[in-house]
Amino acid sequence: MNNREHDWRNDLAVADRLETRLGTMEFTDGAPSSETVENVFDQLDLLHAVNAFTNGYQVASMTALRKGFQSAGVADNEVLMFDVMSSESLFLTANADTVYYLSFIDLSSGPMVVETAPESIGIFDDMAFNWMIDFGFPGPDRGAGGRFLLLPPGYAGDLPDDGFYVGRESRTDHALMLGRAFMTNSDPGPIVDLIKQSLKIYPYAPGGAGTAVATLLEGKVRPGTAAEIPDTTFVHGTGKAFNTIPFTDARFFDQVNEFVQDQPLGFLDPEIMGQFEAIGIVKGEKFDPDARMRAILDEAAAIGTAMSRTVMFNSERSGMQYYPGSAWIALLFVGGYNFETPPPMVTTEGIVPLPATGSRKLHSRTTFFYGYTGITPAMCMRLTGVGSQYLIAYRDSQGAYFEGGAHYTVTLPPGIPQERFWSMTLYDTQTRSMLQTPQLYPRAGSQNYPTPAAEAEPDGSTTLHFAPTKPDGVRDGNWIQTDPERGFFACIRLYSPLQGFFDKSWQIGEIDRID
């Protein structure tokens, strides 16, 4: 070799011993020892399993949600109905301020039609939390109700000419309908009755309603009969105690496997599916980890839980802080509903789309799917008077986590920017569900059902108190009960938010610890 040539081998050589956080790695002229091989493959299995946990949490979450429905006696195409939801049911960050109605729509036999009720806000997501279409006020029906056609994966059959709202094709054989509706003068009765009268779920009949006779005469679509519309089964959920939250040990991966075996391929990014496959979760194959792998999966679930909770409870590190220096977090404005493209700006000249970043906001995705249910662009749109907006606080004004035995206050300045109503809800840090105390409905807000409305001070501001017992002189509607044995976090919701929220001219106060 010419001595003037560079010897790249010296730059690229691996030392005989590498000291790492995974232990000592030994090599002979670059080839790993048998001990290093076993260690590395254990660590790779652990790494893939942790990634499968943090990047694929939505899969286990949907499996647990559907299992929870079934345990409450709700079959596919039936509707779980809450006039208001109490804390007895474990749902990721649900609330006690709106009427909820939910269903898993079975698409395994073909397209399904859902005739939605008016005066609602809602979404259709597939079982991997891929958004399909909105309905209600944010949807194409604009709150009037309508016929929504849900398409199964790979559908190549006939479609109607008109008369249906058709969203994105589902990537799974089931879709989630998540609807919410507003009370009338703090009374859920009228809207519950309207939903029960209006909501229909039934198979689509190709060549029937929605297809013009002229189209039939072209010979490309066969004439069909009218759709048979069965009565909708509603299961009352208020007061039912059941769980919809995924496991936190190796059973988490059993839930993922159940989902993979039950659904067609293609519901998630191939990179995430590769993480599933790397730990033995493969469509059409038995998932039967041995004792070594089961122990690794237990550890991976523990690490994944620790990482997800750490990312969630420290969201400001991922750019989700809504106000500079504040504890209040807005989850989706960083990367939008697909965690890649921030929501468009709304200006006096019109809507200005923002470019895709070309990369996923992984911490935003982990935070959202670990703590919340459902995904839609409507959750982060900057339009006034439509939908709802949320801010979450995991810490008090001093940067400490909330303790259930302490007394806290938060002040909402005058002119709360909401057209319909506002509410504050407390959630258990363990379950991410409504905090369970004797109060049952851990909320305060402008509605006076199911608990009294919060009352403003003479200057128009509203102060709320979080404490185990009601402080002296505090009105019932201004107090949310806490549990000395449980931590919590807070979420404020603004329904039909106004410009003051988006331009931040109105800013909620920080949550202060009093004692």
Short mmCIF file of C-alpha atoms in Angstrom, two decimals:
data_model
loop_
_atom_site.label_atom_id
_atom_site.label_comp_id
_atom_site.label_asym_id
_atom_site.label_seq_id
_atom_site.Cartn_x
_atom_site.Cartn_y
_atom_site.Cartn_z
CA MET A 1 0.00 0.00 0.00
CA ASN A 2 1.25 3.43 -0.89
CA ASN A 3 2.22 5.08 2.43
CA ARG A 4 0.50 8.21 1.24
CA GLU A 5 -2.86 6.40 1.15
CA HIS A 6 -5.09 6.69 4.24
CA ASP A 7 -5.64 3.43 6.14
CA TRP A 8 -9.41 3.51 6.62
CA ARG A 9 -9.26 0.25 8.59
CA ASN A 10 -7.80 2.17 11.54
CA ASP A 11 -10.75 4.60 11.49
CA LEU A 12 -13.41 1.92 11.19
CA ALA A 13 -12.05 -0.78 13.44
CA VAL A 14 -14.11 -1.92 16.45
CA ALA A 15 -12.24 -2.26 19.71
CA ASP A 16 -12.01 -5.67 21.36
CA ARG A 17 -14.05 -4.32 24.29
CA LEU A 18 -16.82 -1.73 24.12
CA GLU A 19 -18.09 -0.36 27.43
CA THR A 20 -21.75 0.65 27.03
CA ARG A 21 -24.81 1.17 29.20
CA LEU A 22 -25.82 -2.30 28.02
CA GLY A 23 -22.68 -3.77 29.55
CA THR A 24 -19.33 -4.81 28.10
CA MET A 25 -19.40 -5.88 24.46
CA GLU A 26 -16.51 -8.12 23.39
CA PHE A 27 -15.25 -8.65 19.82
CA THR A 28 -12.47 -10.54 18.08
CA ASP A 29 -11.28 -8.52 15.11
CA GLY A 30 -14.79 -7.05 14.87
CA ALA A 31 -16.74 -10.30 15.28
CA PRO A 32 -18.96 -10.44 18.40
CA SER A 33 -18.38 -13.07 21.09
CA SER A 34 -21.14 -15.54 21.89
CA GLU A 35 -21.92 -13.65 25.10
CA THR A 36 -22.18 -10.38 23.17
CA VAL A 37 -24.49 -12.01 20.61
CA GLU A 38 -26.91 -13.13 23.33
CA ASN A 39 -26.78 -9.76 25.05
CA VAL A 40 -27.33 -7.81 21.83
CA PHE A 41 -30.30 -9.89 20.73
CA ASP A 42 -31.87 -9.52 24.17
CA GLN A 43 -31.39 -5.78 23.91
CA LEU A 44 -32.76 -5.68 20.34
CA ASP A 45 -35.85 -7.60 21.42
CA LEU A 46 -36.29 -5.11 24.26
CA LEU A 47 -35.76 -2.13 21.95
CA HIS A 48 -38.26 -3.37 19.37
CA ALA A 49 -40.82 -4.10 22.11
CA VAL A 50 -40.43 -0.64 23.66
CA ASN A 51 -40.87 0.95 20.23
CA ALA A 52 -43.91 -1.25 19.61
CA PHE A 53 -45.37 0.02 22.89
CA THR A 54 -44.78 3.74 22.35
CA ASN A 55 -45.47 3.84 18.60
CA GLY A 56 -48.35 1.39 18.51
CA TYR A 57 -50.25 2.23 21.69
CA GLN A 58 -53.36 3.14 19.69
CA VAL A 59 -53.71 -0.51 18.63
CA ALA A 60 -53.91 -1.83 22.19
CA SER A 61 -56.06 1.15 23.17
CA MET A 62 -58.69 0.34 20.53
CA THR A 63 -58.62 -3.34 21.47
CA ALA A 64 -59.19 -2.46 25.14
CA LEU A 65 -61.93 0.01 24.19
CA ARG A 66 -63.84 -2.59 22.17
CA LYS A 67 -63.35 -5.21 24.90
CA GLY A 68 -64.73 -2.72 27.39
CA PHE A 69 -67.81 -2.21 25.25
CA GLN A 70 -68.35 -5.95 25.04
CA SER A 71 -68.01 -6.32 28.82
CA ALA A 72 -70.74 -3.69 29.17
CA GLY A 73 -73.03 -5.69 26.87
CA VAL A 74 -72.50 -3.59 23.73
CA ALA A 75 -72.05 -5.56 20.50
CA ASP A 76 -70.76 -4.21 17.19
CA ASN A 77 -73.26 -1.89 15.46
CA GLU A 78 -74.95 -1.21 18.80
CA VAL A 79 -74.64 2.16 20.50
CA LEU A 80 -73.27 2.85 23.97
CA MET A 81 -75.19 5.90 25.19
CA PHE A 82 -74.38 8.23 28.10
CA ASP A 83 -76.76 11.04 29.01
CA VAL A 84 -73.68 12.17 30.92
CA MET A 85 -70.67 10.03 31.76
CA SER A 86 -69.74 9.52 35.41
CA SER A 87 -66.33 8.61 36.76
CA GLU A 88 -67.40 4.99 37.33
CA SER A 89 -66.45 4.09 33.74
CA LEU A 90 -62.73 4.14 32.88
CA PHE A 91 -62.37 6.07 29.60
CA LEU A 92 -59.30 7.99 28.54
CA THR A 93 -60.07 11.66 29.35
CA ALA A 94 -63.82 11.57 28.77
CA ASN A 95 -65.95 14.29 30.36
CA ALA A 96 -69.26 14.75 32.19
CA ASP A 97 -70.46 17.78 30.21
CA THR A 98 -71.73 16.32 26.95
CA VAL A 99 -73.99 13.49 25.85
CA TYR A 100 -71.79 10.67 24.52
CA TYR A 101 -72.78 8.01 22.02
CA LEU A 102 -70.29 5.51 20.64
CA SER A 103 -70.31 2.42 18.47
CA PHE A 104 -67.96 0.04 16.72
CA ILE A 105 -69.21 -0.33 13.15
CA ASP A 106 -68.54 -3.75 11.59
CA LEU A 107 -67.28 -3.36 8.01
CA SER A 108 -66.14 -6.95 7.54
CA SER A 109 -69.12 -7.80 5.31
CA GLY A 110 -69.06 -4.61 3.25
CA PRO A 111 -69.82 -0.88 3.44
CA MET A 112 -72.06 0.41 6.18
CA VAL A 113 -74.34 3.44 6.38
CA VAL A 114 -74.67 5.53 9.51
CA GLU A 115 -77.48 8.06 9.57
CA THR A 116 -76.22 10.55 12.11
CA ALA A 117 -78.28 12.68 14.44
CA PRO A 118 -78.40 16.46 14.08
CA GLU A 119 -76.95 18.87 16.64
CA SER A 120 -73.82 16.81 17.32
CA ILE A 121 -70.07 16.83 16.93
CA GLY A 122 -68.44 13.55 16.05
CA ILE A 123 -65.85 11.52 14.20
CA PHE A 124 -65.40 8.26 12.40
CA ASP A 125 -61.93 6.74 12.95
CA ASP A 126 -60.82 3.30 11.95
CA MET A 127 -59.57 0.90 14.59
CA ALA A 128 -55.99 2.17 14.31
CA PHE A 129 -57.06 5.79 14.94
CA ASN A 130 -56.75 6.72 11.28
CA TRP A 131 -59.22 9.56 10.71
CA MET A 132 -61.96 8.85 8.15
CA ILE A 133 -64.48 11.73 8.33
CA ASP A 134 -66.14 14.10 10.77
CA PHE A 135 -69.87 14.36 11.28
CA GLY A 136 -72.03 16.99 12.94
CA PHE A 137 -70.99 20.63 13.22
CA PRO A 138 -67.39 20.07 12.01
CA GLY A 139 -68.52 17.63 9.30
CA PRO A 140 -69.94 18.05 5.81
CA ASP A 141 -73.49 17.91 7.20
CA ARG A 142 -72.66 20.98 9.36
CA GLY A 143 -74.77 19.71 12.22
CA ALA A 144 -77.89 18.86 10.21
CA GLY A 145 -77.29 15.11 10.32
CA GLY A 146 -76.90 12.97 7.25
CA ARG A 147 -76.11 9.62 5.70
CA PHE A 148 -72.46 8.65 6.02
CA LEU A 149 -71.07 5.78 3.95
CA LEU A 150 -68.16 3.94 5.57
CA LEU A 151 -66.00 1.88 3.23
CA PRO A 152 -64.02 -1.22 4.27
CA PRO A 153 -60.38 -1.78 3.28
CA GLY A 154 -59.82 -2.29 -0.43
CA TYR A 155 -63.44 -1.65 -1.40
CA ALA A 156 -63.80 -1.72 -5.19
CA GLY A 157 -67.57 -2.03 -5.48
CA ASP A 158 -70.24 0.38 -6.60
CA LEU A 159 -70.64 3.79 -5.02
CA PRO A 160 -73.72 6.02 -5.04
CA ASP A 161 -73.95 9.06 -7.29
CA ASP A 162 -75.08 11.30 -4.46
CA GLY A 163 -76.91 11.45 -1.17
CA PHE A 164 -74.12 10.14 1.07
CA TYR A 165 -71.08 11.63 2.73
CA VAL A 166 -68.15 9.33 1.93
CA GLY A 167 -64.97 9.64 3.97
CA ARG A 168 -61.58 8.05 3.68
CA GLU A 169 -61.55 4.30 3.27
CA SER A 170 -61.09 2.47 6.54
CA ARG A 171 -57.85 0.55 6.92
CA THR A 172 -59.51 -1.88 9.33
CA ASP A 173 -62.60 -4.11 9.33
CA HIS A 174 -64.19 -2.00 12.06
CA ALA A 175 -64.60 1.73 12.56
CA LEU A 176 -65.24 3.76 15.69
CA MET A 177 -68.10 6.23 15.80
CA LEU A 178 -67.60 8.76 18.59
CA GLY A 179 -70.38 11.31 18.90
CA ARG A 180 -71.04 14.05 21.41
CA ALA A 181 -74.05 16.32 21.69
CA PHE A 182 -75.01 19.31 23.77
CA MET A 183 -77.65 19.57 26.45
CA THR A 184 -80.61 21.91 26.14
CA ASN A 185 -80.61 24.33 29.08
CA SER A 186 -78.45 21.84 31.00
CA ASP A 187 -80.94 19.05 30.31
CA PRO A 188 -79.66 16.00 28.38
CA GLY A 189 -83.16 14.58 27.82
CA PRO A 190 -84.14 16.33 24.55
CA ILE A 191 -80.90 15.57 22.70
CA VAL A 192 -80.85 11.97 23.95
CA ASP A 193 -84.36 11.50 22.54
CA LEU A 194 -83.32 13.11 19.24
CA ILE A 195 -80.31 10.82 18.90
CA LYS A 196 -82.40 7.72 19.59
CA GLN A 197 -84.95 8.81 16.98
CA SER A 198 -82.36 9.72 14.32
CA LEU A 199 -79.36 7.40 14.56
CA LYS A 200 -79.45 4.40 12.21
CA ILE A 201 -76.74 1.83 11.36
CA TYR A 202 -77.23 -0.58 8.47
CA PRO A 203 -75.50 -2.20 5.45
CA TYR A 204 -75.19 -0.19 2.25
CA ALA A 205 -77.34 -1.43 -0.64
CA PRO A 206 -75.44 -0.86 -3.94
CA GLY A 207 -77.64 0.26 -6.79
CA GLY A 208 -80.34 1.51 -4.46
CA ALA A 209 -80.92 4.93 -2.95
CA GLY A 210 -78.24 7.37 -4.05
CA THR A 211 -77.81 5.78 -7.49
CA ALA A 212 -79.68 7.45 -10.34
CA VAL A 213 -81.68 5.39 -12.84
CA ALA A 214 -79.55 6.90 -15.59
CA THR A 215 -76.50 5.36 -13.94
CA LEU A 216 -78.23 1.99 -13.83
CA LEU A 217 -79.02 2.27 -17.54
CA GLU A 218 -75.32 2.57 -18.33
CA GLY A 219 -75.04 -1.07 -17.25
CA LYS A 220 -72.06 -0.53 -14.96
CA VAL A 221 -74.05 -0.73 -11.75
CA ARG A 222 -76.58 -3.44 -11.08
CA PRO A 223 -79.99 -2.34 -9.76
CA GLY A 224 -80.33 -2.94 -6.05
CA THR A 225 -83.10 -3.17 -3.55
CA ALA A 226 -83.78 -0.67 -0.81
CA ALA A 227 -81.61 -0.99 2.25
CA GLU A 228 -83.12 -2.79 5.20
CA ILE A 229 -82.89 -0.51 8.22
CA PRO A 230 -83.09 -2.36 11.55
CA ASP A 231 -83.94 -0.70 14.83
CA THR A 232 -80.86 0.69 16.52
CA THR A 233 -79.96 -0.92 19.82
CA PHE A 234 -78.93 1.57 22.51
CA VAL A 235 -77.21 0.41 25.70
CA HIS A 236 -77.39 2.90 28.56
CA GLY A 237 -73.88 3.45 29.94
CA THR A 238 -74.28 6.02 32.71
CA GLY A 239 -73.36 4.44 36.04
CA LYS A 240 -71.81 1.32 34.47
CA ALA A 241 -68.39 0.41 35.85
CA PHE A 242 -66.09 -1.08 33.21
CA ASN A 243 -62.55 -0.62 31.91
CA THR A 244 -61.37 0.49 28.45
CA ILE A 245 -57.67 1.12 29.29
CA PRO A 246 -54.85 -1.15 27.98
CA PHE A 247 -52.66 -3.29 30.24
CA THR A 248 -49.27 -2.10 31.48
CA ASP A 249 -47.41 -5.44 31.45
CA ALA A 250 -46.74 -8.14 28.84
CA ARG A 251 -50.49 -8.56 28.37
CA PHE A 252 -50.32 -5.27 26.45
CA PHE A 253 -48.64 -7.17 23.61
CA ASP A 254 -51.33 -9.85 23.75
CA GLN A 255 -53.81 -7.04 23.05
CA VAL A 256 -51.68 -5.86 20.12
CA ASN A 257 -51.50 -9.42 18.78
CA GLU A 258 -55.26 -9.84 19.07
CA PHE A 259 -55.70 -6.71 16.99
CA VAL A 260 -53.19 -7.81 14.33
CA GLN A 261 -54.84 -11.21 13.97
CA ASP A 262 -58.34 -9.67 13.80
CA GLN A 263 -57.67 -6.93 11.23
CA PRO A 264 -56.32 -6.88 7.65
CA LEU A 265 -52.75 -5.74 7.06
CA GLY A 266 -51.98 -2.15 6.16
CA PHE A 267 -53.62 -0.40 9.12
CA LEU A 268 -50.34 1.12 10.34
CA ASP A 269 -47.07 2.31 8.89
CA PRO A 270 -44.88 -0.68 7.79
CA GLU A 271 -42.13 0.57 10.10
CA ILE A 272 -44.38 0.12 13.15
CA MET A 273 -45.64 -3.19 11.83
CA GLY A 274 -41.99 -4.23 11.55
CA GLN A 275 -41.57 -3.51 15.25
CA PHE A 276 -44.51 -5.82 15.95
CA GLU A 277 -43.04 -8.54 13.73
CA ALA A 278 -39.62 -8.24 15.36
CA ILE A 279 -41.13 -9.39 18.67
CA GLY A 280 -43.16 -12.21 17.13
CA ILE A 281 -46.49 -10.54 16.34
CA VAL A 282 -47.20 -11.62 12.76
CA LYS A 283 -50.53 -11.84 10.95
CA GLY A 284 -51.59 -15.48 10.61
CA GLU A 285 -48.96 -16.80 13.01
CA LYS A 286 -49.26 -17.85 16.63
CA PHE A 287 -47.84 -15.41 19.15
CA ASP A 288 -46.25 -17.65 21.75
CA PRO A 289 -43.25 -15.97 23.41
CA ASP A 290 -41.06 -18.23 25.52
CA ALA A 291 -40.14 -17.45 29.12
CA ARG A 292 -37.13 -15.35 28.06
CA MET A 293 -39.17 -13.28 25.65
CA ARG A 294 -42.10 -12.96 28.04
CA ALA A 295 -39.76 -11.47 30.64
CA ILE A 296 -38.43 -9.05 28.03
CA LEU A 297 -41.98 -8.04 27.09
CA ASP A 298 -42.81 -7.40 30.75
CA GLU A 299 -39.75 -5.16 31.02
CA ALA A 300 -40.55 -3.44 27.71
CA ALA A 301 -44.08 -2.65 28.87
CA ALA A 302 -42.66 -1.19 32.08
CA ILE A 303 -40.15 0.93 30.14
CA GLY A 304 -42.77 1.94 27.56
CA THR A 305 -45.14 2.96 30.33
CA ALA A 306 -42.41 4.97 32.04
CA MET A 307 -41.45 6.67 28.79
CA SER A 308 -45.04 7.43 27.74
CA ARG A 309 -45.88 8.88 31.14
CA THR A 310 -42.69 10.93 31.23
CA VAL A 311 -43.30 12.36 27.77
CA MET A 312 -46.97 13.04 28.58
CA PHE A 313 -46.37 14.73 31.94
CA ASN A 314 -43.52 16.83 30.50
CA SER A 315 -45.18 17.84 27.23
CA GLU A 316 -43.58 21.29 27.27
CA ARG A 317 -40.29 19.63 26.33
CA SER A 318 -41.90 18.57 23.05
CA GLY A 319 -43.09 22.07 22.14
CA MET A 320 -46.69 21.63 23.26
CA GLN A 321 -46.73 24.57 25.68
CA TYR A 322 -49.60 26.86 24.64
CA TYR A 323 -48.54 30.03 26.47
CA PRO A 324 -44.85 30.92 27.03
CA GLY A 325 -43.79 29.92 30.53
CA SER A 326 -47.17 28.34 31.29
CA ALA A 327 -48.09 24.87 32.46
CA TRP A 328 -51.04 24.74 30.04
CA ILE A 329 -50.48 22.35 27.13
CA ALA A 330 -52.17 22.11 23.71
CA LEU A 331 -51.48 18.68 22.26
CA LEU A 332 -52.04 18.89 18.50
CA PHE A 333 -50.99 22.34 17.38
CA VAL A 334 -47.39 21.13 17.05
CA GLY A 335 -47.93 18.55 14.33
CA GLY A 336 -51.64 18.46 13.63
CA TYR A 337 -53.89 15.44 13.72
CA ASN A 338 -51.40 13.37 11.68
CA PHE A 339 -48.47 14.53 13.86
CA GLU A 340 -46.66 15.79 10.77
CA THR A 341 -48.47 18.86 9.43
CA PRO A 342 -49.43 21.74 11.76
CA PRO A 343 -53.03 22.93 11.34
CA PRO A 344 -53.55 25.76 8.84
CA MET A 345 -53.60 29.40 9.84
CA VAL A 346 -56.92 31.23 9.59
CA THR A 347 -56.46 34.83 8.46
CA THR A 348 -58.67 37.65 7.26
CA GLU A 349 -57.57 36.74 3.73
CA GLY A 350 -58.58 33.12 4.13
CA ILE A 351 -57.18 29.78 5.29
CA VAL A 352 -53.43 29.36 4.77
CA PRO A 353 -52.23 25.72 4.83
CA LEU A 354 -48.88 25.08 6.46
CA PRO A 355 -46.37 22.75 4.79
CA ALA A 356 -45.76 19.23 6.01
CA THR A 357 -42.64 18.95 8.13
CA GLY A 358 -41.63 15.65 6.58
CA SER A 359 -41.24 13.98 9.97
CA ARG A 360 -43.52 12.68 12.69
CA LYS A 361 -43.74 14.42 16.05
CA LEU A 362 -43.29 11.14 17.89
CA HIS A 363 -43.64 12.58 21.39
CA SER A 364 -46.86 14.32 20.40
CA ARG A 365 -48.22 11.05 19.03
CA THR A 366 -47.20 9.11 22.13
CA THR A 367 -48.71 11.73 24.43
CA PHE A 368 -51.96 11.86 22.53
CA PHE A 369 -52.66 8.17 22.11
CA TYR A 370 -51.48 7.33 25.64
CA GLY A 371 -53.93 9.75 27.18
CA TYR A 372 -56.76 10.40 24.74
CA THR A 373 -59.34 8.75 22.47
CA GLY A 374 -60.16 9.57 18.85
CA ILE A 375 -58.37 11.78 16.33
CA THR A 376 -59.62 14.40 13.88
CA PRO A 377 -58.45 17.67 12.29
CA ALA A 378 -61.32 19.33 14.17
CA MET A 379 -59.39 18.90 17.42
CA CYS A 380 -56.82 21.47 16.35
CA MET A 381 -58.51 23.74 13.83
CA ARG A 382 -58.23 27.49 14.33
CA LEU A 383 -61.85 28.22 13.38
CA THR A 384 -64.05 30.13 15.80
CA GLY A 385 -67.49 28.93 16.83
CA VAL A 386 -66.91 25.33 15.69
CA GLY A 387 -65.89 22.22 17.61
CA SER A 388 -64.03 22.44 20.89
CA GLN A 389 -60.54 23.22 22.14
CA TYR A 390 -58.69 21.83 25.12
CA LEU A 391 -55.83 22.89 27.36
CA ILE A 392 -54.25 20.47 29.83
CA ALA A 393 -52.16 21.18 32.93
CA TYR A 394 -50.06 18.45 34.50
CA ARG A 395 -48.28 20.76 36.95
CA ASP A 396 -49.04 23.68 39.23
CA SER A 397 -47.64 27.20 38.99
CA GLN A 398 -44.46 26.10 40.80
CA GLY A 399 -43.82 23.20 38.41
CA ALA A 400 -44.90 20.49 40.86
CA TYR A 401 -47.30 17.65 40.10
CA PHE A 402 -50.73 17.94 41.68
CA GLU A 403 -51.25 16.21 45.04
CA GLY A 404 -54.73 15.01 45.92
CA GLY A 405 -54.49 16.09 49.53
CA ALA A 406 -53.63 19.74 48.79
CA HIS A 407 -55.82 22.76 48.04
CA TYR A 408 -55.41 24.48 44.66
CA THR A 409 -57.11 27.41 42.94
CA VAL A 410 -57.24 28.56 39.32
CA THR A 411 -58.81 31.77 38.04
CA LEU A 412 -60.48 32.19 34.67
CA PRO A 413 -60.40 35.87 33.67
CA PRO A 414 -63.60 37.60 32.49
CA GLY A 415 -64.76 36.99 28.95
CA ILE A 416 -64.13 33.25 28.73
CA PRO A 417 -63.89 32.73 24.94
CA GLN A 418 -66.65 30.17 24.37
CA GLU A 419 -69.88 30.42 22.43
CA ARG A 420 -71.63 27.39 23.93
CA PHE A 421 -70.09 26.58 27.32
CA TRP A 422 -66.85 25.84 29.13
CA SER A 423 -65.85 23.16 31.58
CA MET A 424 -62.95 22.05 33.76
CA THR A 425 -62.40 18.35 34.48
CA LEU A 426 -59.94 16.55 36.75
CA TYR A 427 -58.36 13.22 35.76
CA ASP A 428 -56.64 10.47 37.70
CA THR A 429 -52.93 10.37 36.82
CA GLN A 430 -52.92 6.56 36.89
CA THR A 431 -55.97 5.75 34.76
CA ARG A 432 -56.13 9.01 32.74
CA SER A 433 -59.86 8.71 33.36
CA MET A 434 -62.13 11.01 35.35
CA LEU A 435 -61.00 11.26 38.95
CA GLN A 436 -63.06 8.94 41.14
CA THR A 437 -64.32 10.55 44.36
CA PRO A 438 -67.73 10.65 46.07
CA GLN A 439 -68.49 13.62 43.79
CA LEU A 440 -68.86 11.21 40.77
CA TYR A 441 -68.69 14.08 38.26
CA PRO A 442 -65.28 15.76 38.72
CA ARG A 443 -66.15 18.87 36.75
CA ALA A 444 -66.98 22.55 37.06
CA GLY A 445 -68.28 24.80 34.33
CA SER A 446 -70.93 27.08 32.94
CA GLN A 447 -73.61 24.35 32.75
CA ASN A 448 -75.60 23.48 35.87
CA TYR A 449 -75.91 19.75 35.15
CA PRO A 450 -74.86 17.24 36.40
CA THR A 451 -73.41 19.54 39.09
CA PRO A 452 -74.19 23.20 39.82
CA ALA A 453 -72.66 25.78 37.50
CA ALA A 454 -69.61 27.71 38.64
CA GLU A 455 -70.38 31.28 39.70
CA ALA A 456 -68.33 34.31 38.70
CA GLU A 457 -67.04 37.03 41.01
CA PRO A 458 -68.35 40.60 40.72
CA ASP A 459 -65.44 41.49 38.41
CA GLY A 460 -66.46 38.71 35.99
CA SER A 461 -63.62 36.35 36.85
CA THR A 462 -64.29 32.78 37.98
CA THR A 463 -62.15 31.01 40.58
CA LEU A 464 -62.22 27.24 40.92
CA HIS A 465 -60.98 25.20 43.88
CA PHE A 466 -59.51 21.68 43.82
CA ALA A 467 -59.41 20.10 47.30
CA PRO A 468 -60.49 16.94 49.19
CA THR A 469 -63.13 18.90 51.12
CA LYS A 470 -64.99 22.03 50.11
CA PRO A 471 -63.17 25.09 51.46
CA ASP A 472 -65.16 27.46 53.64
CA GLY A 473 -67.14 30.02 51.73
CA VAL A 474 -66.70 28.31 48.34
CA ARG A 475 -69.82 27.67 46.28
CA ASP A 476 -70.64 24.08 45.38
CA GLY A 477 -70.20 24.70 41.64
CA ASN A 478 -66.74 26.21 42.10
CA TRP A 479 -65.25 23.17 43.84
CA ILE A 480 -63.99 19.90 42.35
CA GLN A 481 -63.28 17.21 44.91
CA THR A 482 -59.90 15.49 44.97
CA ASP A 483 -58.66 12.29 46.65
CA PRO A 484 -55.73 12.53 49.10
CA GLU A 485 -54.53 9.13 47.85
CA ARG A 486 -54.48 10.04 44.16
CA GLY A 487 -52.70 12.47 41.92
CA PHE A 488 -54.59 14.30 39.19
CA PHE A 489 -54.28 16.60 36.21
CA ALA A 490 -56.66 19.21 34.82
CA CYS A 491 -58.26 19.92 31.45
CA ILE A 492 -60.29 22.96 30.44
CA ARG A 493 -62.58 22.66 27.42
CA LEU A 494 -64.03 25.53 25.42
CA TYR A 495 -66.98 24.50 23.26
CA SER A 496 -67.31 26.61 20.11
CA PRO A 497 -64.21 28.64 21.04
CA LEU A 498 -63.91 32.33 20.16
CA GLN A 499 -61.03 34.36 18.79
CA GLY A 500 -59.65 35.20 22.23
CA PHE A 501 -58.54 31.59 22.61
CA PHE A 502 -56.70 31.45 19.30
CA ASP A 503 -55.00 34.85 19.44
CA LYS A 504 -54.29 34.27 23.17
CA SER A 505 -55.69 37.63 24.19
CA TRP A 506 -57.52 35.62 26.85
CA GLN A 507 -55.30 33.43 29.00
CA ILE A 508 -56.36 31.18 31.84
CA GLY A 509 -54.42 31.60 35.08
CA GLU A 510 -51.97 29.06 36.40
CA ILE A 511 -53.09 26.58 39.06
CA ASP A 512 -51.76 27.72 42.44
CA ARG A 513 -51.29 25.56 45.50
CA ILE A 514 -52.85 27.19 48.57
CA ASP A 515 -51.82 24.68 51.25
#
